[in-house]
Amino acid sequence: MKWKLTARFLLSVLSIVIIVIFVNTAIFMGLLTYRLATDSEGASATKEENFVREFQKYIEIKNGATSINADGLEQLHQRNAWIQLLDENGQVIDAHFAPDKAPSHYAPIDLIQVYKYKEFDSDTTVYIGSKDAFSYLIGIKGSGVTRFVTHVSGTSLLQFIGKFGLFIVIADLLVATLVGWLFGRTLTKPLYAMIERIHHLKNHDHKSVKAPGGVYKPVFENLNEVSRELAAHEQERKRLEIMREEWISNVSHDMKTPLASIRGYAELLNDAQITNIEQMEYAQIIEKQSLHMQNLLDDLNLTMRLRHQQLPLTRKEVNMVPFIREIVIETLNTPQYEQANLAFEAVTENSLHQIDEHFMRRAIMNFLHNALLHNVPDVSVHVSVDENTITISDNGKGIAPEDLEHIFERYYRGTNTDKTAGTGLGTAIARDIIEAHGGTVTITSEKGKGTSVIIYLQKEFPSTNQEIQDSLKNRKF
């Protein structure tokens, strides 16, 4: 995978280099052609050549003698030029404005030398023209035209261009390959590491790695953050899985006991010899065990609904003072707690909140019954209500620190609950109900000195069921 990424990047770089070479060559050739076609010196050279070729119209030939008319002389004067007229043997027969060192006779080789090179001075360019059997030389001073003599073989020129172009292409490709490989390796190495990191995350390998520098550093930092979160979720999932299995085991055990009692006493009821009093006693036991199973299943059902944020609340404005007072009175009227030392205090008589009475009653009664159920018989429980807070405190045996840490966890039952019935869901359910109402719950306790449950209810309540579900969205189950 690593070499594939590098090879693909290198191929992309080489392709770009090849395209750039061809484009640059085309642009260079186009610019060169344009320069040659529009070059001012080239235009000047063409203009001077035309002047020399057309100068024959100023040369007059009469009876074998040549002369230059006045217009021609004026043209020469304007161009700062001179002229020599030659016969067919190269002998100068007439001259105007010619330099003193100009020859009086020109052999063919001399004409070639004069035309190709600047024989007179470095500022004069000589042109050759002809009319009939006569020839003429025109030298123009300061024309700005320079002649270069080259000897070119078509075959050697093509070979040179081929070798030179091939050398450039090979050199460019080698440089591009080296640069592309180095840059591609730098670029693809972290990409490969990133792919490997994601592969490890896929395989539940949540070890953090050192983030390299450069543009990919934030990516690796985010991957490490994701890895830490996944590791935490994985640990939480495993912990909840273990707790759930333990809870299922406990529920199975708790279900077996009432089922065994129900089955046993149902068999006894089939005995025709039992008395009416025994029948009533057995029926009461069966009813009690059935209610215990029903409560167990209700808690499980409510837990699952809270877990999926499907708690339906029917809210209305309720004064919490008479509402809590009624719960305290109802608890004292229960035979199990009729002798309990339970006190109620209201700091205010007006504590209005939007609540679902059924679920809020369930939450308050859970905390209140826990204070009475899990303590010594002579425990004192004090319930107080102010404008936004409900406090349930006792002077019982308290909760061990290791149990207090997990007090709101689902399926957890403390070390002091071995002799009491329960599902391990009550406290967690009560907490979720309070938080679904927009409130919070805190529990403080000290071993041997008692426990305090403080419920804080907000004045502003979520206006929709969606907001209620959002308040439970981040809850761990």
GROMACS .gro file of N, CA and C in nm, residues 244 247 297-311 410-411 425 429 432 477:
model
   69
  244ARG      N    1  -2.440  -0.610   3.334
  244ARG     CA    2  -2.568  -0.658   3.283
  244ARG      C    3  -2.581  -0.810   3.301
  247TRP      N    4  -2.647  -0.864   3.653
  247TRP     CA    5  -2.785  -0.830   3.685
  247TRP      C    6  -2.882  -0.937   3.635
  297LEU      N    7  -4.025  -0.684   3.677
  297LEU     CA    8  -4.045  -0.665   3.535
  297LEU      C    9  -4.074  -0.519   3.501
  298ASP      N   10  -4.149  -0.450   3.590
  298ASP     CA   11  -4.177  -0.307   3.567
  298ASP      C   12  -4.047  -0.226   3.569
  299ASP      N   13  -3.959  -0.260   3.665
  299ASP     CA   14  -3.830  -0.189   3.670
  299ASP      C   15  -3.749  -0.214   3.544
  300LEU      N   16  -3.748  -0.336   3.498
  300LEU     CA   17  -3.675  -0.369   3.376
  300LEU      C   18  -3.733  -0.295   3.256
  301ASN      N   19  -3.864  -0.290   3.246
  301ASN     CA   20  -3.929  -0.220   3.135
  301ASN      C   21  -3.899  -0.070   3.139
  302LEU      N   22  -3.907  -0.010   3.258
  302LEU     CA   23  -3.881   0.132   3.270
  302LEU      C   24  -3.734   0.164   3.239
  303THR      N   25  -3.646   0.072   3.281
  303THR     CA   26  -3.503   0.091   3.252
  303THR      C   27  -3.478   0.095   3.103
  304MET      N   28  -3.539   0.004   3.031
  304MET     CA   29  -3.519   0.000   2.887
  304MET      C   30  -3.577   0.124   2.819
  305ARG      N   31  -3.689   0.174   2.867
  305ARG     CA   32  -3.747   0.295   2.809
  305ARG      C   33  -3.659   0.417   2.836
  306LEU      N   34  -3.604   0.423   2.956
  306LEU     CA   35  -3.510   0.533   2.985
  306LEU      C   36  -3.385   0.521   2.900
  307ARG      N   37  -3.340   0.399   2.878
  307ARG     CA   38  -3.220   0.378   2.800
  307ARG      C   39  -3.238   0.428   2.657
  308HIS      N   40  -3.357   0.413   2.601
  308HIS     CA   41  -3.383   0.454   2.464
  308HIS      C   42  -3.453   0.590   2.457
  309GLN      N   43  -3.447   0.667   2.565
  309GLN     CA   44  -3.505   0.802   2.570
  309GLN      C   45  -3.652   0.803   2.525
  310GLN      N   46  -3.728   0.710   2.577
  310GLN     CA   47  -3.869   0.699   2.540
  310GLN      C   48  -3.959   0.715   2.663
  311LEU      N   49  -3.917   0.801   2.757
  311LEU     CA   50  -3.995   0.821   2.878
  311LEU      C   51  -4.106   0.923   2.850
  410ARG      N   52  -2.656   0.148   3.700
  410ARG     CA   53  -2.761   0.049   3.681
  410ARG      C   54  -2.708  -0.091   3.711
  411TYR      N   55  -2.797  -0.173   3.762
  411TYR     CA   56  -2.769  -0.313   3.793
  411TYR      C   57  -2.676  -0.328   3.913
  425LEU      N   58  -3.202  -0.135   4.029
  425LEU     CA   59  -3.235  -0.034   3.928
  425LEU      C   60  -3.299   0.091   3.987
  429ILE      N   61  -3.299   0.463   3.820
  429ILE     CA   62  -3.425   0.506   3.760
  429ILE      C   63  -3.471   0.638   3.821
  432ASP      N   64  -3.265   0.922   3.681
  432ASP     CA   65  -3.300   0.955   3.543
  432ASP      C   66  -3.434   1.028   3.535
  477PHE      N   67  -2.555   0.396   3.025
  477PHE     CA   68  -2.637   0.289   3.080
  477PHE      C   69  -2.553   0.164   3.092
   0.00000   0.00000   0.00000
